[in-house]
Amino acid sequence: MKNKSSLVRFDWAIKRLLRQKSNFVVLEGLLSTLLGENVIIVRILESEGNNGLGQKLEADIEAQIEDVLAENSKGELVIIEVQNNRELDYFHRMLYGTSKAVTEYIHEGEKYGTIKKIYSVNIIYFDLGQGKDYVYHGKTQFKGI
């Protein structure tokens, strides 16, 4: 019987292997397939969530907001998070991570029209309870009434 810790898990791969420039092609392929457009990773950005410091959402919960924060060739941000443990309010966590990226990458006095588009890619190992699909695309739409 193999020891569970001896297997290479995707969260380990994304944190260690896919952050290396020589392996960007693998990450680009994954994101291009998921987003339905050609994605070229320009760089992996360092942030509180992915530089080893981690963040505390609450005193008793230690959680990294993103595993990888990348910038594509259009200057858009791509947040990639792998979540192994079930979290009932995961949609709120996705919203928090995306909102935090917005506030970190807009500077004081800058016009709101300069806010970069942000993609949030979440690979989770539990059921979201929203259907039987494996891949979901969500977006915010504003429609007049």
Coordinates of N, CA and C in Angstrom, one line a residue:
M1 N 0.8 -1.2 0.0 CA 0.0 0.0 0.0 C 0.9 1.2 0.0
K2 N 0.6 2.2 -0.9 CA 1.4 3.4 -1.0 C 1.0 4.4 0.1
N3 N 1.9 5.1 0.5 CA 1.7 6.1 1.5 C 1.1 7.3 0.7
K4 N 0.0 7.9 1.2 CA -0.7 9.0 0.6 C 0.2 10.2 0.3
S5 N 1.1 10.4 1.3 CA 2.0 11.6 1.1 C 3.1 11.3 0.1
S6 N 3.3 10.1 -0.4 CA 4.3 9.9 -1.5 C 3.8 10.2 -2.9
L7 N 2.5 10.4 -3.0 CA 1.9 10.8 -4.3 C 2.1 12.3 -4.6
V8 N 2.3 12.6 -5.8 CA 2.4 14.0 -6.2 C 0.9 14.6 -6.4
R9 N 0.6 15.5 -5.5 CA -0.8 16.1 -5.7 C -0.7 17.4 -6.5
F10 N -1.8 17.7 -7.1 CA -1.9 18.9 -7.9 C -1.5 20.2 -7.2
D11 N -2.0 20.3 -5.9 CA -1.7 21.5 -5.2 C -0.2 21.7 -5.0
W12 N 0.5 20.6 -4.7 CA 2.0 20.6 -4.6 C 2.6 21.0 -5.9
A13 N 2.1 20.4 -7.0 CA 2.7 20.7 -8.3 C 2.5 22.2 -8.7
I14 N 1.3 22.7 -8.4 CA 1.0 24.1 -8.8 C 1.9 25.1 -7.9
K15 N 2.1 24.7 -6.7 CA 2.9 25.6 -5.8 C 4.4 25.5 -6.1
R16 N 4.9 24.4 -6.5 CA 6.3 24.2 -6.7 C 6.7 24.2 -8.1
L17 N 6.1 23.3 -9.0 CA 6.6 23.2 -10.3 C 6.1 24.2 -11.3
L18 N 4.8 24.5 -11.3 CA 4.2 25.4 -12.3 C 4.5 26.8 -12.1
R19 N 5.2 27.2 -11.0 CA 5.6 28.6 -10.8 C 6.9 28.9 -11.4
Q20 N 7.6 27.8 -11.9 CA 8.9 28.0 -12.6 C 8.6 28.3 -14.1
K21 N 9.3 29.4 -14.6 CA 9.1 29.9 -15.9 C 9.2 28.8 -17.0
S22 N 10.0 27.8 -16.8 CA 10.2 26.7 -17.8 C 8.9 25.8 -17.8
N23 N 8.1 25.9 -16.8 CA 6.9 25.1 -16.8 C 5.6 25.9 -17.1
F24 N 5.8 27.2 -17.4 CA 4.6 28.0 -17.7 C 3.7 27.4 -18.8
V25 N 4.3 26.7 -19.7 CA 3.5 26.1 -20.9 C 2.4 25.2 -20.3
V26 N 2.7 24.5 -19.3 CA 1.7 23.6 -18.7 C 0.6 24.4 -18.1
L27 N 0.9 25.4 -17.4 CA -0.1 26.3 -16.7 C -0.9 27.0 -17.8
E28 N -0.2 27.5 -18.9 CA -0.9 28.2 -19.9 C -1.9 27.3 -20.7
G29 N -1.5 26.0 -20.8 CA -2.4 25.1 -21.5 C -3.6 24.8 -20.7
L30 N -3.5 24.7 -19.4 CA -4.6 24.5 -18.5 C -5.5 25.7 -18.5
L31 N -5.0 26.9 -18.3 CA -5.8 28.1 -18.3 C -6.4 28.4 -19.7
S32 N -5.7 28.1 -20.8 CA -6.3 28.3 -22.1 C -7.5 27.5 -22.3
T33 N -7.4 26.2 -21.8 CA -8.6 25.3 -21.9 C -9.7 25.7 -21.1
L34 N -9.5 26.1 -19.8 CA -10.5 26.5 -18.9 C -11.2 27.8 -19.3
L35 N -10.4 28.7 -19.8 CA -11.0 30.1 -20.1 C -11.5 30.2 -21.5
G36 N -11.1 29.2 -22.4 CA -11.6 29.3 -23.8 C -10.9 30.4 -24.6
E37 N -9.7 30.8 -24.2 CA -8.9 31.8 -25.0 C -7.5 31.5 -24.7
N38 N -6.7 32.0 -25.7 CA -5.2 31.7 -25.6 C -4.6 32.5 -24.4
V39 N -4.1 31.9 -23.4 CA -3.5 32.6 -22.3 C -2.0 32.4 -22.3
I40 N -1.3 33.5 -22.2 CA 0.2 33.4 -22.1 C 0.6 34.0 -20.8
I41 N 1.3 33.3 -19.9 CA 1.7 33.8 -18.6 C 2.9 34.6 -18.8
V42 N 2.8 35.9 -18.4 CA 4.0 36.8 -18.5 C 4.9 36.6 -17.3
R43 N 4.2 36.5 -16.1 CA 5.0 36.3 -14.9 C 4.0 35.8 -13.8
I44 N 4.6 35.3 -12.8 CA 3.9 34.9 -11.6 C 4.2 36.0 -10.6
L45 N 3.2 36.6 -10.1 CA 3.3 37.7 -9.1 C 3.4 37.2 -7.7
E46 N 4.2 37.9 -7.0 CA 4.3 37.5 -5.5 C 3.3 38.3 -4.8
S47 N 2.6 37.7 -3.9 CA 1.6 38.4 -3.1 C 1.7 37.7 -1.7
E48 N 0.9 38.3 -0.8 CA 0.9 37.7 0.6 C 0.5 36.2 0.5
G49 N -0.4 35.9 -0.4 CA -1.0 34.6 -0.4 C 0.0 33.6 -1.0
N50 N 0.9 33.9 -1.8 CA 1.7 32.9 -2.4 C 3.2 33.1 -2.2
N51 N 3.6 33.9 -1.2 CA 5.1 34.0 -1.0 C 5.5 33.3 0.3
G52 N 4.6 32.4 0.8 CA 5.0 31.6 1.9 C 4.5 32.2 3.2
L53 N 4.1 33.4 3.2 CA 3.6 34.1 4.5 C 2.2 33.6 4.9
G54 N 1.4 33.3 3.9 CA 0.0 33.0 4.1 C -0.8 34.1 4.7
Q55 N -2.1 33.9 5.0 CA -2.9 35.0 5.5 C -3.8 34.3 6.5
K56 N -4.3 35.1 7.5 CA -5.3 34.6 8.4 C -6.6 35.2 8.1
L57 N -7.6 34.4 7.8 CA -8.9 34.9 7.5 C -9.6 35.1 8.9
E58 N -9.4 34.2 9.8 CA -9.9 34.3 11.1 C -8.7 33.8 12.0
A59 N -8.8 34.1 13.3 CA -7.8 33.7 14.2 C -7.5 32.2 14.2
D60 N -8.5 31.4 14.0 CA -8.3 29.9 14.1 C -8.2 29.3 12.7
I61 N -8.3 30.1 11.6 CA -8.2 29.5 10.3 C -7.0 30.1 9.5
E62 N -6.1 29.3 9.2 CA -5.0 29.7 8.4 C -5.2 29.3 7.0
A63 N -5.3 30.2 6.0 CA -5.6 29.8 4.7 C -4.9 30.8 3.7
Q64 N -4.2 30.2 2.7 CA -3.7 31.1 1.6 C -4.8 31.4 0.7
I65 N -4.9 32.7 0.3 CA -5.9 33.1 -0.5 C -5.7 32.6 -1.9
E66 N -4.5 32.7 -2.5 CA -4.3 32.1 -3.8 C -3.0 31.3 -3.7
D67 N -2.9 30.2 -4.5 CA -1.7 29.4 -4.6 C -0.8 30.1 -5.7
V68 N -1.4 30.6 -6.7 CA -0.6 31.3 -7.8 C -1.4 32.5 -8.2
L69 N -0.7 33.6 -8.4 CA -1.3 34.8 -8.9 C -0.5 35.1 -10.2
A70 N -1.1 35.1 -11.3 CA -0.3 35.3 -12.6 C -0.9 36.4 -13.3
E71 N -0.1 36.9 -14.2 CA -0.5 38.0 -15.1 C -0.4 37.5 -16.5
N72 N -1.4 37.6 -17.3 CA -1.3 37.1 -18.7 C -0.8 38.2 -19.7
S73 N -0.8 37.9 -20.9 CA -0.2 38.8 -21.9 C -1.0 40.0 -22.1
K74 N -2.3 40.0 -21.7 CA -3.2 41.2 -21.8 C -3.1 42.1 -20.5
G75 N -2.3 41.7 -19.6 CA -2.2 42.4 -18.3 C -3.3 42.1 -17.3
E76 N -4.1 41.0 -17.6 CA -5.1 40.6 -16.7 C -4.6 39.7 -15.7
L77 N -5.2 39.6 -14.5 CA -4.7 38.8 -13.4 C -5.5 37.5 -13.4
V78 N -4.8 36.4 -13.1 CA -5.3 35.1 -13.0 C -5.0 34.5 -11.6
I79 N -6.0 34.3 -10.8 CA -5.8 33.7 -9.4 C -6.1 32.3 -9.6
I80 N -5.2 31.4 -9.1 CA -5.4 30.0 -9.2 C -5.3 29.5 -7.7
E81 N -6.3 28.8 -7.3 CA -6.3 28.3 -5.9 C -6.7 26.8 -6.0
V82 N -6.0 26.0 -5.2 CA -6.4 24.6 -5.1 C -6.8 24.4 -3.6
Q83 N -8.0 23.9 -3.4 CA -8.6 23.7 -2.1 C -8.9 22.3 -1.9
N84 N -8.3 21.7 -0.9 CA -8.5 20.3 -0.5 C -9.6 20.1 0.5
N85 N -9.7 21.0 1.4 CA -10.7 20.8 2.5 C -12.0 21.5 2.2
R86 N -13.1 20.8 2.6 CA -14.4 21.3 2.3 C -14.7 22.7 3.0
E87 N -15.3 23.6 2.4 CA -15.6 24.9 3.0 C -17.0 25.3 2.5
L88 N -17.9 25.4 3.4 CA -19.3 25.7 3.1 C -19.5 27.0 2.4
D89 N -18.7 28.0 2.8 CA -18.8 29.3 2.2 C -17.8 29.6 1.2
Y90 N -17.5 28.6 0.4 CA -16.4 28.8 -0.6 C -16.6 29.9 -1.6
F91 N -17.9 30.1 -2.0 CA -18.2 31.1 -3.0 C -17.8 32.5 -2.4
H92 N -18.0 32.7 -1.1 CA -17.6 33.9 -0.5 C -16.1 34.1 -0.4
R93 N -15.4 33.0 -0.3 CA -13.9 33.0 -0.3 C -13.4 33.4 -1.6
M94 N -14.0 32.9 -2.7 CA -13.6 33.3 -4.1 C -13.8 34.8 -4.3
L95 N -15.0 35.3 -3.8 CA -15.3 36.7 -3.9 C -14.2 37.5 -3.1
Y96 N -13.9 37.1 -1.9 CA -12.9 37.8 -1.1 C -11.6 37.8 -1.8
G97 N -11.1 36.7 -2.3 CA -9.8 36.7 -3.0 C -9.8 37.6 -4.2
T98 N -10.8 37.6 -5.0 CA -10.9 38.4 -6.2 C -10.9 39.9 -5.8
S99 N -11.8 40.2 -4.8 CA -11.9 41.6 -4.4 C -10.5 42.1 -3.8
K100 N -9.8 41.2 -3.1 CA -8.5 41.6 -2.5 C -7.5 41.9 -3.6
A101 N -7.6 41.1 -4.7 CA -6.7 41.4 -5.8 C -7.0 42.7 -6.5
V102 N -8.3 43.0 -6.6 CA -8.7 44.3 -7.1 C -8.1 45.5 -6.3
T103 N -8.2 45.4 -5.0 CA -7.7 46.5 -4.2 C -6.2 46.5 -4.1
E104 N -5.5 45.4 -4.3 CA -4.1 45.4 -4.2 C -3.4 46.0 -5.5
Y105 N -4.2 45.9 -6.6 CA -3.6 46.2 -7.9 C -4.2 47.5 -8.5
I106 N -4.9 48.3 -7.7 CA -5.3 49.6 -8.1 C -4.6 50.6 -7.1
H107 N -4.1 51.6 -7.7 CA -3.3 52.6 -6.8 C -4.2 53.8 -6.4
E108 N -3.8 54.4 -5.3 CA -4.6 55.5 -4.8 C -4.6 56.6 -5.9
G109 N -5.8 57.1 -6.2 CA -6.0 58.2 -7.1 C -6.2 57.7 -8.6
E110 N -6.0 56.4 -8.8 CA -6.1 55.8 -10.1 C -7.6 55.7 -10.5
K111 N -8.0 55.9 -11.7 CA -9.4 55.8 -12.1 C -9.8 54.4 -12.1
Y112 N -11.1 54.2 -11.7 CA -11.6 52.8 -11.6 C -11.7 52.1 -12.9
G113 N -11.7 52.8 -14.0 CA -11.7 52.2 -15.3 C -10.4 51.5 -15.6
T114 N -9.4 51.7 -14.8 CA -8.1 51.0 -15.1 C -8.0 49.7 -14.3
I115 N -9.0 49.3 -13.6 CA -9.0 48.0 -12.9 C -8.8 46.9 -13.9
K116 N -7.9 46.0 -13.6 CA -7.6 44.9 -14.5 C -8.7 43.8 -14.4
K117 N -9.0 43.1 -15.4 CA -9.9 42.0 -15.4 C -9.2 40.9 -14.6
I118 N -9.9 40.2 -13.7 CA -9.4 39.2 -12.9 C -10.1 37.9 -13.1
Y119 N -9.4 36.8 -13.4 CA -10.0 35.5 -13.5 C -9.7 34.8 -12.2
S120 N -10.6 34.1 -11.7 CA -10.4 33.2 -10.5 C -10.6 31.8 -10.9
V121 N -9.6 31.0 -10.9 CA -9.6 29.6 -11.2 C -9.5 28.8 -9.9
N122 N -10.5 28.0 -9.6 CA -10.5 27.3 -8.3 C -10.6 25.8 -8.6
I123 N -9.6 25.1 -8.2 CA -9.6 23.6 -8.3 C -9.9 23.1 -6.9
I124 N -11.0 22.5 -6.8 CA -11.4 22.0 -5.4 C -11.7 20.5 -5.4
Y125 N -11.5 20.0 -4.3 CA -11.6 18.5 -4.1 C -12.9 18.2 -3.2
F126 N -14.0 18.9 -3.5 CA -15.2 18.6 -2.8 C -16.3 19.2 -3.7
D127 N -17.5 18.7 -3.4 CA -18.7 19.1 -4.2 C -19.2 20.5 -3.7
L128 N -19.4 21.4 -4.7 CA -19.9 22.7 -4.3 C -21.4 22.7 -4.0
G129 N -22.1 21.6 -4.4 CA -23.5 21.5 -4.1 C -24.3 22.3 -5.1
Q130 N -23.8 22.6 -6.2 CA -24.5 23.4 -7.2 C -24.8 22.7 -8.5
G131 N -24.9 21.4 -8.5 CA -25.2 20.6 -9.7 C -24.3 19.4 -9.8
K132 N -24.3 18.8 -10.9 CA -23.5 17.6 -11.1 C -22.3 17.7 -12.0
D133 N -22.1 19.0 -12.5 CA -21.0 19.2 -13.4 C -19.6 19.3 -12.7
Y134 N -18.6 19.2 -13.4 CA -17.2 19.3 -12.9 C -16.6 20.6 -13.1
V135 N -17.0 21.3 -14.2 CA -16.4 22.6 -14.5 C -17.6 23.6 -14.6
Y136 N -17.4 24.8 -13.9 CA -18.4 25.8 -13.9 C -17.7 27.1 -14.4
H137 N -18.5 27.9 -15.1 CA -18.1 29.2 -15.5 C -19.1 30.2 -14.9
G138 N -18.6 31.2 -14.2 CA -19.5 32.2 -13.6 C -19.0 33.6 -13.9
K139 N -19.9 34.5 -14.1 CA -19.5 35.9 -14.3 C -20.6 36.8 -13.8
T140 N -20.2 38.0 -13.6 CA -21.1 39.0 -13.1 C -21.7 39.7 -14.4
Q141 N -23.0 39.8 -14.4 CA -23.6 40.6 -15.5 C -24.6 41.6 -15.0
F142 N -24.6 42.8 -15.6 CA -25.5 43.8 -15.2 C -26.5 44.0 -16.3
K143 N -27.8 43.8 -16.0 CA -28.8 44.0 -17.1 C -29.9 45.0 -16.5
G144 N -30.3 45.9 -17.4 CA -31.3 46.8 -17.1 C -32.6 46.2 -16.8
I145 N -33.4 46.8 -16.0 CA -34.8 46.2 -15.7 C -35.8 47.0 -16.4

